[in-house]
mmCIF file with all atom_site columns, C-alpha atoms and ligand atoms in Angstrom:
data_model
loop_
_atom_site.group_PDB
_atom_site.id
_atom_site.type_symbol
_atom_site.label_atom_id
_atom_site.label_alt_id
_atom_site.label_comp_id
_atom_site.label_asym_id
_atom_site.label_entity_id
_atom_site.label_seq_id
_atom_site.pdbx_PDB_ins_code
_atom_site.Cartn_x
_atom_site.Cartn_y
_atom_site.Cartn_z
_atom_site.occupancy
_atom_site.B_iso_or_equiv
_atom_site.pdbx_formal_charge
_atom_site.auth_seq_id
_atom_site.auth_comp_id
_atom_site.auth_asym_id
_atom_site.auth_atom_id
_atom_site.pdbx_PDB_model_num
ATOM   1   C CA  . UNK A 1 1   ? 135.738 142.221 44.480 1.00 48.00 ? 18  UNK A CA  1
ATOM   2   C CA  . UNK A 1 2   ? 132.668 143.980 45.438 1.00 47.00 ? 19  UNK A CA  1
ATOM   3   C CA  . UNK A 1 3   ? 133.288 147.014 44.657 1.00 50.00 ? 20  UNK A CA  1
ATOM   4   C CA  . UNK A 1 4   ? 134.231 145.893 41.384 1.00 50.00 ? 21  UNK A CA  1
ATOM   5   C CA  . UNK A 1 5   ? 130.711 144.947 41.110 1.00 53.00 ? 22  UNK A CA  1
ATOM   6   C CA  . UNK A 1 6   ? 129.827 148.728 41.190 1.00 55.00 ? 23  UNK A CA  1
ATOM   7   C CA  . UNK A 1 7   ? 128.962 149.070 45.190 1.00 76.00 ? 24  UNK A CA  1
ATOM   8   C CA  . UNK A 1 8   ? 127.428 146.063 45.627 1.00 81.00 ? 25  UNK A CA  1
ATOM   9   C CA  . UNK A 1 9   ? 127.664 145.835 49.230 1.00 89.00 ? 26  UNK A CA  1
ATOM   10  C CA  . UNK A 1 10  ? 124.894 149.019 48.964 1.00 91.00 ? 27  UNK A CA  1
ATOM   11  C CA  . UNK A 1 11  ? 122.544 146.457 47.718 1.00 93.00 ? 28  UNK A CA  1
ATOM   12  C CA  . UNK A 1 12  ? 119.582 145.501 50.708 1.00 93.00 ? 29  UNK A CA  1
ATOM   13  C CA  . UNK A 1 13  ? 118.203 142.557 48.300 1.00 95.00 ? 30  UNK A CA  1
ATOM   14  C CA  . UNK A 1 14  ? 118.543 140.844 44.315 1.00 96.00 ? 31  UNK A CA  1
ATOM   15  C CA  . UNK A 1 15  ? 115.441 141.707 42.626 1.00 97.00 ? 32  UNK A CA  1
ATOM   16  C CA  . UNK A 1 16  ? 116.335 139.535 39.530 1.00 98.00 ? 33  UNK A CA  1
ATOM   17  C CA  . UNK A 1 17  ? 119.705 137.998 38.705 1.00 97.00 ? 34  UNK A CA  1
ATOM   18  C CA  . UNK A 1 18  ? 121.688 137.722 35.666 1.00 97.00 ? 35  UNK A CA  1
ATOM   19  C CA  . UNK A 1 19  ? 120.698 134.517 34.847 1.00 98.00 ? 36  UNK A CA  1
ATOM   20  C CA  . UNK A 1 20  ? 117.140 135.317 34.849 1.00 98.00 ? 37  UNK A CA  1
ATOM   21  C CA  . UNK A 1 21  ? 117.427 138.740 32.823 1.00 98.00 ? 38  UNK A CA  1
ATOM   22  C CA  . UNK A 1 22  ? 119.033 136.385 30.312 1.00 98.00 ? 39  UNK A CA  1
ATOM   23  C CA  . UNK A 1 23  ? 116.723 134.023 30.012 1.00 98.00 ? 40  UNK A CA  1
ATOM   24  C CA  . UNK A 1 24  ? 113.849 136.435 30.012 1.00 98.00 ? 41  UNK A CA  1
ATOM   25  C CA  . UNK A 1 25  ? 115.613 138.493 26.940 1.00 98.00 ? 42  UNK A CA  1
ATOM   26  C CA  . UNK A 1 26  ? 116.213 135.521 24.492 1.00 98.00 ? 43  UNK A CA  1
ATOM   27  C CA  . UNK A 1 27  ? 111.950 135.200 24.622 1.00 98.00 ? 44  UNK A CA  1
ATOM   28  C CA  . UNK A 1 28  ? 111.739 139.110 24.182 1.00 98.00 ? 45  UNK A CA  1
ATOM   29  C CA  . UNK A 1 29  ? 114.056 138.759 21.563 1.00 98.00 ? 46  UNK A CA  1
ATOM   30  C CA  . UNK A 1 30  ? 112.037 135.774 20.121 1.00 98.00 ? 47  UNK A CA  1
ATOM   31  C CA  . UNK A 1 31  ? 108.854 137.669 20.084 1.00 98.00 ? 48  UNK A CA  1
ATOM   32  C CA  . UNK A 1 32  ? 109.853 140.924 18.977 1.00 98.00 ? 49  UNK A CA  1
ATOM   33  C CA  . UNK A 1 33  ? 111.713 139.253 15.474 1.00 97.00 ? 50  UNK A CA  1
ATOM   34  C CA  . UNK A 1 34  ? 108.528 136.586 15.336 1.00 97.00 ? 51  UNK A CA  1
ATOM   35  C CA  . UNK A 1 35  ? 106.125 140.208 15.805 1.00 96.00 ? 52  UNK A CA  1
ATOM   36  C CA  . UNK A 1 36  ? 107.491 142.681 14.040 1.00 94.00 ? 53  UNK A CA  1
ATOM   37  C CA  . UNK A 1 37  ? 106.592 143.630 10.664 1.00 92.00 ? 54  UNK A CA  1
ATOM   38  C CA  . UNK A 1 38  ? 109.195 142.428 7.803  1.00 92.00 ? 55  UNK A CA  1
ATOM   39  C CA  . UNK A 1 39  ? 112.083 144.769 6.990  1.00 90.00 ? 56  UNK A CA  1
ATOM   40  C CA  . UNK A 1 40  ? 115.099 146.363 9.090  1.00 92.00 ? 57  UNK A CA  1
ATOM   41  C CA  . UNK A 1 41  ? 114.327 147.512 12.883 1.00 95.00 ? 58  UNK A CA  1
ATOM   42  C CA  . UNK A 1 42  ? 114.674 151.201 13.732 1.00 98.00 ? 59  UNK A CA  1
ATOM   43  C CA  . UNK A 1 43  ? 115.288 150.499 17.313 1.00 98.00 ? 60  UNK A CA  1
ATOM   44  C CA  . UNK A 1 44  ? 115.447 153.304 19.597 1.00 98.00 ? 61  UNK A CA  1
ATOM   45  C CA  . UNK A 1 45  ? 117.393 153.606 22.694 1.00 98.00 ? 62  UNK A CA  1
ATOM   46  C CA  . UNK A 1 46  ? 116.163 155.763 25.989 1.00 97.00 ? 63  UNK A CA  1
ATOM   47  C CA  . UNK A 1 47  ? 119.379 157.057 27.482 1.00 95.00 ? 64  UNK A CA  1
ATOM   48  C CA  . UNK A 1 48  ? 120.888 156.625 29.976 1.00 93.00 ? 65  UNK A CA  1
ATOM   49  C CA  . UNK A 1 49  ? 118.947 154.109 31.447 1.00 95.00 ? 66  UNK A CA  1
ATOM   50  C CA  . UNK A 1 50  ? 118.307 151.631 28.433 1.00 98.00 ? 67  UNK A CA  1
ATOM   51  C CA  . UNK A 1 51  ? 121.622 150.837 27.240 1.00 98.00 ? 68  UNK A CA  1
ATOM   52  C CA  . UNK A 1 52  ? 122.290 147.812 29.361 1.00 98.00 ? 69  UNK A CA  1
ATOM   53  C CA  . UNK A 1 53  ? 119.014 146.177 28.392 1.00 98.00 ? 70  UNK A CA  1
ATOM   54  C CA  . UNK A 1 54  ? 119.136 147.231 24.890 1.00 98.00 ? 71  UNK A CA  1
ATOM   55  C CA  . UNK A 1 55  ? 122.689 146.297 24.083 1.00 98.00 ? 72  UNK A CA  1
ATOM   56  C CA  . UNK A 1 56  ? 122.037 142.836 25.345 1.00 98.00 ? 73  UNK A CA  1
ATOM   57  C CA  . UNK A 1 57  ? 118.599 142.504 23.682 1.00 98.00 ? 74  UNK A CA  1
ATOM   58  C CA  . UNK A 1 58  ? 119.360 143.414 20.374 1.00 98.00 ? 75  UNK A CA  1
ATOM   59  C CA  . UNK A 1 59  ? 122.386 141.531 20.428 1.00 98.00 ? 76  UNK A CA  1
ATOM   60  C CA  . UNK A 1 60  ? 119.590 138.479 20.427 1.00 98.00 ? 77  UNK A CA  1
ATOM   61  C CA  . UNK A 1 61  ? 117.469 139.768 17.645 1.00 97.00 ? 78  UNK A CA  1
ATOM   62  C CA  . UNK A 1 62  ? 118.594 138.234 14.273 1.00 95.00 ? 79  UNK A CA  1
ATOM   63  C CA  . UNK A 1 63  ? 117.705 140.723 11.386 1.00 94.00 ? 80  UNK A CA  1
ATOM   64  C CA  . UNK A 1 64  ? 119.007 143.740 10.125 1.00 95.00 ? 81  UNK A CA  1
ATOM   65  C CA  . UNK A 1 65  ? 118.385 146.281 12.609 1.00 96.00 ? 82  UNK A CA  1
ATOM   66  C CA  . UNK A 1 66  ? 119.476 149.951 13.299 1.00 97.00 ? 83  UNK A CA  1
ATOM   67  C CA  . UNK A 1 67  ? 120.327 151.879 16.238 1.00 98.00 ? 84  UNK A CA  1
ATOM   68  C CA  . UNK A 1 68  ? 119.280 155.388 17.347 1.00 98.00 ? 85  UNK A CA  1
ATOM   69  C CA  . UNK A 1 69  ? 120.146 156.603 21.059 1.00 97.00 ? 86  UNK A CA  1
ATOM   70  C CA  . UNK A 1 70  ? 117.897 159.353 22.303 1.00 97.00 ? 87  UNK A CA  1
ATOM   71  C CA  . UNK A 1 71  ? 118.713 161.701 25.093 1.00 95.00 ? 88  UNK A CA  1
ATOM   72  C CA  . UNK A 1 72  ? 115.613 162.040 27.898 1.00 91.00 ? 89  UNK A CA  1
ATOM   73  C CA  . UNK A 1 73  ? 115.375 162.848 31.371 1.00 83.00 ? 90  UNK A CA  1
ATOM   74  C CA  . UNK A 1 74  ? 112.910 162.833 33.573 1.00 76.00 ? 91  UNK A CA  1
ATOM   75  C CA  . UNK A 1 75  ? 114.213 161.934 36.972 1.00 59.00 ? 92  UNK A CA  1
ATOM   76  C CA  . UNK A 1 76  ? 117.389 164.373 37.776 1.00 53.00 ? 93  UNK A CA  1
ATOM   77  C CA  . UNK A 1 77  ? 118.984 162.052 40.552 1.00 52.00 ? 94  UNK A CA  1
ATOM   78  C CA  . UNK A 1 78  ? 117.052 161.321 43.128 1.00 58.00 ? 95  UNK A CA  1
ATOM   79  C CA  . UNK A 1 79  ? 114.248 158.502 43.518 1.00 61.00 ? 96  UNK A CA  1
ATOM   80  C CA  . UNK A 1 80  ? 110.926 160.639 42.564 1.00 59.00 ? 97  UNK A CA  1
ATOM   81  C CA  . UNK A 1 81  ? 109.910 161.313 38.990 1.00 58.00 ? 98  UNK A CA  1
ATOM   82  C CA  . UNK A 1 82  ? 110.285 165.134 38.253 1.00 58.00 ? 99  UNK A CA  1
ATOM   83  C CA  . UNK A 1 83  ? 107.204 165.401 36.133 1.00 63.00 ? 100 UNK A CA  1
ATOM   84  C CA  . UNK A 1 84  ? 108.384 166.687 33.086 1.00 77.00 ? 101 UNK A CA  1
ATOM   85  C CA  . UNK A 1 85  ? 110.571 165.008 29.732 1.00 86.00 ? 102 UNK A CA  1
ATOM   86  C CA  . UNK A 1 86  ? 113.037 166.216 28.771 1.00 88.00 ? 103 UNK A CA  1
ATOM   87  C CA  . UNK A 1 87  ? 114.719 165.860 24.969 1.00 91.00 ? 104 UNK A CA  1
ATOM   88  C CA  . UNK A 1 88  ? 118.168 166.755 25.625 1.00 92.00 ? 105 UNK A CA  1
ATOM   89  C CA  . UNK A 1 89  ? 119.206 165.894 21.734 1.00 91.00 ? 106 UNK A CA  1
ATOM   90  C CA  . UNK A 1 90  ? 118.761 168.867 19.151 1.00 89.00 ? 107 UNK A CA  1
ATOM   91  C CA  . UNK A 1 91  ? 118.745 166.643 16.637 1.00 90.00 ? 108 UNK A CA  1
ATOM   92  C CA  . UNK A 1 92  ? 115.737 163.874 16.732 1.00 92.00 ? 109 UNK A CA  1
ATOM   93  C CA  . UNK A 1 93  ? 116.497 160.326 14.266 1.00 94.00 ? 110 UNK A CA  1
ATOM   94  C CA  . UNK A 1 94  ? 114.418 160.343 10.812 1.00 96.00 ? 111 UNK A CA  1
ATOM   95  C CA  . UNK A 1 95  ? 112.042 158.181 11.487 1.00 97.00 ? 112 UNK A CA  1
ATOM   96  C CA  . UNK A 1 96  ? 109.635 158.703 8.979  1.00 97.00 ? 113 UNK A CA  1
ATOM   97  C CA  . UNK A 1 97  ? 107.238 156.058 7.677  1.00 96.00 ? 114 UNK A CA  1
ATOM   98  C CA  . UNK A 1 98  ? 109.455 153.857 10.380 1.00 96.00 ? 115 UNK A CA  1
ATOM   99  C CA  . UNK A 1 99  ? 108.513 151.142 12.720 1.00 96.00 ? 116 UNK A CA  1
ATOM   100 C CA  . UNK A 1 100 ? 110.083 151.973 15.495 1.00 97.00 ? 117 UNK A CA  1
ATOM   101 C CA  . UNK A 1 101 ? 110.945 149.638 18.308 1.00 98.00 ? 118 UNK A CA  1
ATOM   102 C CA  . UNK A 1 102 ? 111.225 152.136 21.436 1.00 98.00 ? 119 UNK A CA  1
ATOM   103 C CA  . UNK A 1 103 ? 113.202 150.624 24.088 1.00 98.00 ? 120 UNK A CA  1
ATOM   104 C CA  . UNK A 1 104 ? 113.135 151.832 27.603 1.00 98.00 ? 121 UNK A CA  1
ATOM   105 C CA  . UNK A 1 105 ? 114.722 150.719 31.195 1.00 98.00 ? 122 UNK A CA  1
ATOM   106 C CA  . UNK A 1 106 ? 111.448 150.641 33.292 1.00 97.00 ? 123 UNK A CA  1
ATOM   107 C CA  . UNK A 1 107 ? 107.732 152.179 32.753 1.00 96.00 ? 124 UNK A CA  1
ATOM   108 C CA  . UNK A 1 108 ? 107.227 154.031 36.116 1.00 94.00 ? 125 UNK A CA  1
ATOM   109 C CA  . UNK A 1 109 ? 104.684 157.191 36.115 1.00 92.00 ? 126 UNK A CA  1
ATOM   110 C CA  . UNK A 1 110 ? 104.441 156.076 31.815 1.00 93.00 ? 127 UNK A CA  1
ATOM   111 C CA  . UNK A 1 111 ? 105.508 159.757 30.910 1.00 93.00 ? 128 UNK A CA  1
ATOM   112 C CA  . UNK A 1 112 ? 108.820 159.195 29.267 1.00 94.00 ? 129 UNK A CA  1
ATOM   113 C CA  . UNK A 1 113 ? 107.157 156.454 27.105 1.00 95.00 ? 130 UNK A CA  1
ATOM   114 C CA  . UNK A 1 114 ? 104.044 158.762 26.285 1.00 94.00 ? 131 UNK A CA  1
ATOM   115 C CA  . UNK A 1 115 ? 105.774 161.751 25.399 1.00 93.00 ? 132 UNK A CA  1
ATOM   116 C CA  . UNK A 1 116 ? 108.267 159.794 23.550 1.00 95.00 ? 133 UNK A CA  1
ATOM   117 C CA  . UNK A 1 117 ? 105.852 157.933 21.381 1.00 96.00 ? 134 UNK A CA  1
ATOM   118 C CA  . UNK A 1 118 ? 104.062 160.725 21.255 1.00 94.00 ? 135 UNK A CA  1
ATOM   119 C CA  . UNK A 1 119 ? 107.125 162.978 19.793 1.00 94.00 ? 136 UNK A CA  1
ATOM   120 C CA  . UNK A 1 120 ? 107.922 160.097 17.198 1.00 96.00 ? 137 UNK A CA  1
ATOM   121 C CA  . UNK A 1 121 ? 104.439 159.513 15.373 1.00 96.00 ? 138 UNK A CA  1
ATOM   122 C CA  . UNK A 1 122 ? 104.294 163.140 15.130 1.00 96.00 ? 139 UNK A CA  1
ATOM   123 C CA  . UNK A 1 123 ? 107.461 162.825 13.298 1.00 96.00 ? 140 UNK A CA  1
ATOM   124 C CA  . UNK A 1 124 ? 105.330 160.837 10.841 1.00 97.00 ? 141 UNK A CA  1
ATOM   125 C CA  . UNK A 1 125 ? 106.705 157.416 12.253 1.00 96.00 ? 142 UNK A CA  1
ATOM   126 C CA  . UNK A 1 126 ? 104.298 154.284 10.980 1.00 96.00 ? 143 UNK A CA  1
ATOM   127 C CA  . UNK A 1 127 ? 104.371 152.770 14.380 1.00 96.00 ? 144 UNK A CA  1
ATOM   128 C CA  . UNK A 1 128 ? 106.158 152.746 18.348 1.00 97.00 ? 145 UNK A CA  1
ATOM   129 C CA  . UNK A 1 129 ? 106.464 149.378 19.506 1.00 97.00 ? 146 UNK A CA  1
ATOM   130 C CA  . UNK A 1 130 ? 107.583 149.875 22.720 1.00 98.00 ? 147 UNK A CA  1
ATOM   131 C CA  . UNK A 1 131 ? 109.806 147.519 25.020 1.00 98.00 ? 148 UNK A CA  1
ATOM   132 C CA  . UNK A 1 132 ? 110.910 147.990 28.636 1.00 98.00 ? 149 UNK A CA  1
ATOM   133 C CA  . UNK A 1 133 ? 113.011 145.632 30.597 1.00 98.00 ? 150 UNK A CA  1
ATOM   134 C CA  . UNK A 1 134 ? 110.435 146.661 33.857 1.00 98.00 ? 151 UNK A CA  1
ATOM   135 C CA  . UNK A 1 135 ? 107.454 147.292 34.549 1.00 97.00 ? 152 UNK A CA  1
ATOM   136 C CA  . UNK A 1 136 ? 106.107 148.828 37.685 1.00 97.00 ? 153 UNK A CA  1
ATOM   137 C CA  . UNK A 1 137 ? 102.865 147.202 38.755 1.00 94.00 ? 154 UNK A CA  1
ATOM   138 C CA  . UNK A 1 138 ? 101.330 150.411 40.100 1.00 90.00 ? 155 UNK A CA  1
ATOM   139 C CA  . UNK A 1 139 ? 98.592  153.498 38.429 1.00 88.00 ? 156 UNK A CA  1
ATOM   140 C CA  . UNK A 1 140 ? 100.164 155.274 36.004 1.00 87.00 ? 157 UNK A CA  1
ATOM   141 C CA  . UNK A 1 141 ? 99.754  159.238 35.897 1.00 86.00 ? 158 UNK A CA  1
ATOM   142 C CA  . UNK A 1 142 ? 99.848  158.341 31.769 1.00 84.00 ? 159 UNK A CA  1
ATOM   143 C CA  . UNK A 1 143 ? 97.667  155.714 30.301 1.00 85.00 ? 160 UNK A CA  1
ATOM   144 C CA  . UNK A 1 144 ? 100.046 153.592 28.747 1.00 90.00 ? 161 UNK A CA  1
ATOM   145 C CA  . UNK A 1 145 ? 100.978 150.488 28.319 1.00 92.00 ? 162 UNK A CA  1
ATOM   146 C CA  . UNK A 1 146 ? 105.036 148.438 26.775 1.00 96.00 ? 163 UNK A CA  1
ATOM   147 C CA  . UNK A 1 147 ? 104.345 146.231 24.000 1.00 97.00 ? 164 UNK A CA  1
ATOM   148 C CA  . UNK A 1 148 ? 107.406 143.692 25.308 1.00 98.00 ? 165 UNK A CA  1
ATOM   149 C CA  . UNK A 1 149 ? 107.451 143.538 29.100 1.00 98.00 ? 166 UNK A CA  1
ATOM   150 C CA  . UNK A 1 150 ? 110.641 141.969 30.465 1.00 98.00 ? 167 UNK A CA  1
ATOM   151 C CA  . UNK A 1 151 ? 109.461 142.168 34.296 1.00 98.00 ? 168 UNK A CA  1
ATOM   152 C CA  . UNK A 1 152 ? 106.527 143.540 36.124 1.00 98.00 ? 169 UNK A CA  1
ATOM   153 C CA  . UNK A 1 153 ? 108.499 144.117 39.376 1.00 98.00 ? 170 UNK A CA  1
ATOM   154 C CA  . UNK A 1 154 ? 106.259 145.985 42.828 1.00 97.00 ? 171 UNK A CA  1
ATOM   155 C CA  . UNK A 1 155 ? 106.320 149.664 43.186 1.00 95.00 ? 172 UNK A CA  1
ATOM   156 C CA  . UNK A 1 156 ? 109.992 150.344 44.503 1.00 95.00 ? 173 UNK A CA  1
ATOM   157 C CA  . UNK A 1 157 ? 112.868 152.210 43.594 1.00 96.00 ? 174 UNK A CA  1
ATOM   158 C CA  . UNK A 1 158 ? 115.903 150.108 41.573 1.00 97.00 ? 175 UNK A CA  1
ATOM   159 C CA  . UNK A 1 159 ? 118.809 150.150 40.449 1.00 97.00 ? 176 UNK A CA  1
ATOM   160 C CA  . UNK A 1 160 ? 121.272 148.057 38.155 1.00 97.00 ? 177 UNK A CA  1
ATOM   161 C CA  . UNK A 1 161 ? 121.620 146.664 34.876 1.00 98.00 ? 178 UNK A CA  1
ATOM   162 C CA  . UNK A 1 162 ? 121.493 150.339 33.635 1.00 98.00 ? 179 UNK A CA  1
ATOM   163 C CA  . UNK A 1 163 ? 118.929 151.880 36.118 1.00 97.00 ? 180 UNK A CA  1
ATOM   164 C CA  . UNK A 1 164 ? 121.121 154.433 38.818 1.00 96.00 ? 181 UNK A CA  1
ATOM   165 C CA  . UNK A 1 165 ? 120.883 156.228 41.756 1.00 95.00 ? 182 UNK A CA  1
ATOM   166 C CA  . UNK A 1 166 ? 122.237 159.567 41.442 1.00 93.00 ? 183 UNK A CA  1
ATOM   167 C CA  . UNK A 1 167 ? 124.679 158.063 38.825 1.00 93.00 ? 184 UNK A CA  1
ATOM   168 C CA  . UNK A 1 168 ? 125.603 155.059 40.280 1.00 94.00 ? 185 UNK A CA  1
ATOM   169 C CA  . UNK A 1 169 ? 125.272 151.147 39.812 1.00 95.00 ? 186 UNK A CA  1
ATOM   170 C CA  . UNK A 1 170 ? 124.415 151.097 36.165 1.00 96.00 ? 187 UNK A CA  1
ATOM   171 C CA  . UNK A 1 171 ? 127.296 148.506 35.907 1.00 94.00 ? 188 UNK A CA  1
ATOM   172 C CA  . UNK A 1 172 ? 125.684 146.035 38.498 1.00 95.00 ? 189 UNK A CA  1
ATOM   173 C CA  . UNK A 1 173 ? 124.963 143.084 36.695 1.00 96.00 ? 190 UNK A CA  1
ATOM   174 C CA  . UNK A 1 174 ? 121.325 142.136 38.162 1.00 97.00 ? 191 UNK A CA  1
ATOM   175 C CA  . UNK A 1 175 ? 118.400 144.457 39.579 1.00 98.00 ? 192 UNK A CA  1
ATOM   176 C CA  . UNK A 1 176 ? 118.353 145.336 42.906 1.00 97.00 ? 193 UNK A CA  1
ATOM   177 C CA  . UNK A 1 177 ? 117.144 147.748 45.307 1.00 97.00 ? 194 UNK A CA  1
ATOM   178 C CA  . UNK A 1 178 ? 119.047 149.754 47.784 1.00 95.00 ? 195 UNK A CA  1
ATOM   179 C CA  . UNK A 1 179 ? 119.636 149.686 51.630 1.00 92.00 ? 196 UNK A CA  1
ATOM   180 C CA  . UNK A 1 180 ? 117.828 152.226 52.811 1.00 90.00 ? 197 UNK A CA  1
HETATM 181 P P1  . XMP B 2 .   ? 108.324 157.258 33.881 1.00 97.58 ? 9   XMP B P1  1
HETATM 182 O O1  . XMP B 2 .   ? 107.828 157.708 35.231 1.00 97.58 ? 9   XMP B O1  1
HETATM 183 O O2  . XMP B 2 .   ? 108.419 158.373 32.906 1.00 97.58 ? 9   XMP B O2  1
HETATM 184 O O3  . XMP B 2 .   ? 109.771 156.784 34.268 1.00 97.58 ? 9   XMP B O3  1
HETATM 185 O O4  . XMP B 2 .   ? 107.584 156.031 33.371 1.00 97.58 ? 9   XMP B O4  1
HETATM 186 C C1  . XMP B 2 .   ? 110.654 156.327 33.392 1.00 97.58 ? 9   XMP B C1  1
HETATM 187 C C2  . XMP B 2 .   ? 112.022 156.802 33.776 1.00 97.58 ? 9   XMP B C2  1
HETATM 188 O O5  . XMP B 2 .   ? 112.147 157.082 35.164 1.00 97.58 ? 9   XMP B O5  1
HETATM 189 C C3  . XMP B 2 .   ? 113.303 156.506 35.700 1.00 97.58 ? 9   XMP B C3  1
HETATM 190 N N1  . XMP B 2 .   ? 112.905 155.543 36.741 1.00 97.58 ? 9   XMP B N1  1
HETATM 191 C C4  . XMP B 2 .   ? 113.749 154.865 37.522 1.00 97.58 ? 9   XMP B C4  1
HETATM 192 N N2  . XMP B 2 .   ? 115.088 154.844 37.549 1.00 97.58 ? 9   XMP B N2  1
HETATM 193 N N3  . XMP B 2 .   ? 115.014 153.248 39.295 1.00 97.58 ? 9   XMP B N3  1
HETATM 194 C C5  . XMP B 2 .   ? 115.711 154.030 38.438 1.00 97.58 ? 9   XMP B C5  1
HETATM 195 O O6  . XMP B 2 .   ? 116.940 153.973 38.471 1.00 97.58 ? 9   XMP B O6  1
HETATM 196 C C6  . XMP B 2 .   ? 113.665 153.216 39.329 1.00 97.58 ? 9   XMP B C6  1
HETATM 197 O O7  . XMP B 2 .   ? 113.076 152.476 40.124 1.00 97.58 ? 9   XMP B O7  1
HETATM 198 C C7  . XMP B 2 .   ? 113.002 154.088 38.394 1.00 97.58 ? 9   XMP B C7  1
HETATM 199 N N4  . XMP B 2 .   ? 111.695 154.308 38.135 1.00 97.58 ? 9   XMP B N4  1
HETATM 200 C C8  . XMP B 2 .   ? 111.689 155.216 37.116 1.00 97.58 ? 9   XMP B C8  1
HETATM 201 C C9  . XMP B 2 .   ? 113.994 155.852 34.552 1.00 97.58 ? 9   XMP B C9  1
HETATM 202 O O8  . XMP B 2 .   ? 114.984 156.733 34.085 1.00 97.58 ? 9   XMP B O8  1
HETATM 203 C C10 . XMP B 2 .   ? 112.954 155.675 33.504 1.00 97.58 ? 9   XMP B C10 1
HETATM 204 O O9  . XMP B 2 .   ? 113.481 155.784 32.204 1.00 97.58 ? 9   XMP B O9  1
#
């Protein structure tokens, strides 16, 4: 059974469970329909990471609502952030005159939400809104702040719920962090 779970025997400790995440996304959803400006959502998905967290979270939000996936990297496998973004698509969503709602896994070093937000109003998009299901409570290397915070969580390294390591445990249903 527990490897069903996606390795979950790897797993030193349960950050936050399924239950809570739940919980914590029907208010995010809440706030985010109550806050945003009238008129269909351009939501924007950070891959990989994001898919979990956005699939689930705009599942909750009740208005008409499209989806755009967007190909980043900035960590290539291992547990320290490379630096550098990445756009991996050739093709970038239309997002002109847009409010965007930019959805990412976790805001760690704030350089993947920076650059990305960065990339879309010079695209001529009216507004990022950004959401992240984590926050890491720690200096960022970027000034930058998520509009819709689903967790501030310490400054570790997790995984689950969409977040890997080297690939693995996106499919864990809770957030965790690893054995050593
Ligand atoms: P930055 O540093 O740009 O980081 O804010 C955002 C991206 O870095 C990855 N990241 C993590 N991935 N566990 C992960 O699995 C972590 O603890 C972690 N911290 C940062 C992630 O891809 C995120 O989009």
């Amino acid at each position: 059974m527990s490897d069903m779970l996606g390795h979950r025997e790897d797993v030193d400790r349960v950050l936050i469970d399924e239950k809570v995440i739940e919980k914590r996304l029907d208010t995010m959803a809440e706030e985010i329909d109550r806050e945003f400006p009238a008129g269909p959502i351009l939501a924007i998905v950070l891959l990989k990471g994001a898919f979990v967290f956005a699939a689930d979270l705009l599942r909750r939000i009740p208005r008409p609502l499209e989806i755009e996936c967007l190909n980043v990297a900035s960590y290539h496998g291992g547990t320290e952030s490379s630096g550098s973004v990445k756009f991996l698509d050739h093709v970038l969503p239309d997002v002109k005159g847009r409010h965007v709602l930019l959805l990412d896994d976790i805001l760690d070093t704030g350089r993947t939400l920076k650059a990305v937000a960065d990339r879309l109003m010079l695209d001529g998009c009216a507004a990022v809104h950004t959401g992240v299901l984590l926050a890491k409570d720690k200096v960022r290397a970027e000034d930058v702040q998520a509009d819709y915070v689903g967790f501030e969580i310490g400054d570790e390294f997790v995984v689950g719920y969409g977040l890997d390591y080297q690939g693995l445990y996106r499919n864990l249903p809770f957030v965790g962090v690893l054995k050593p």
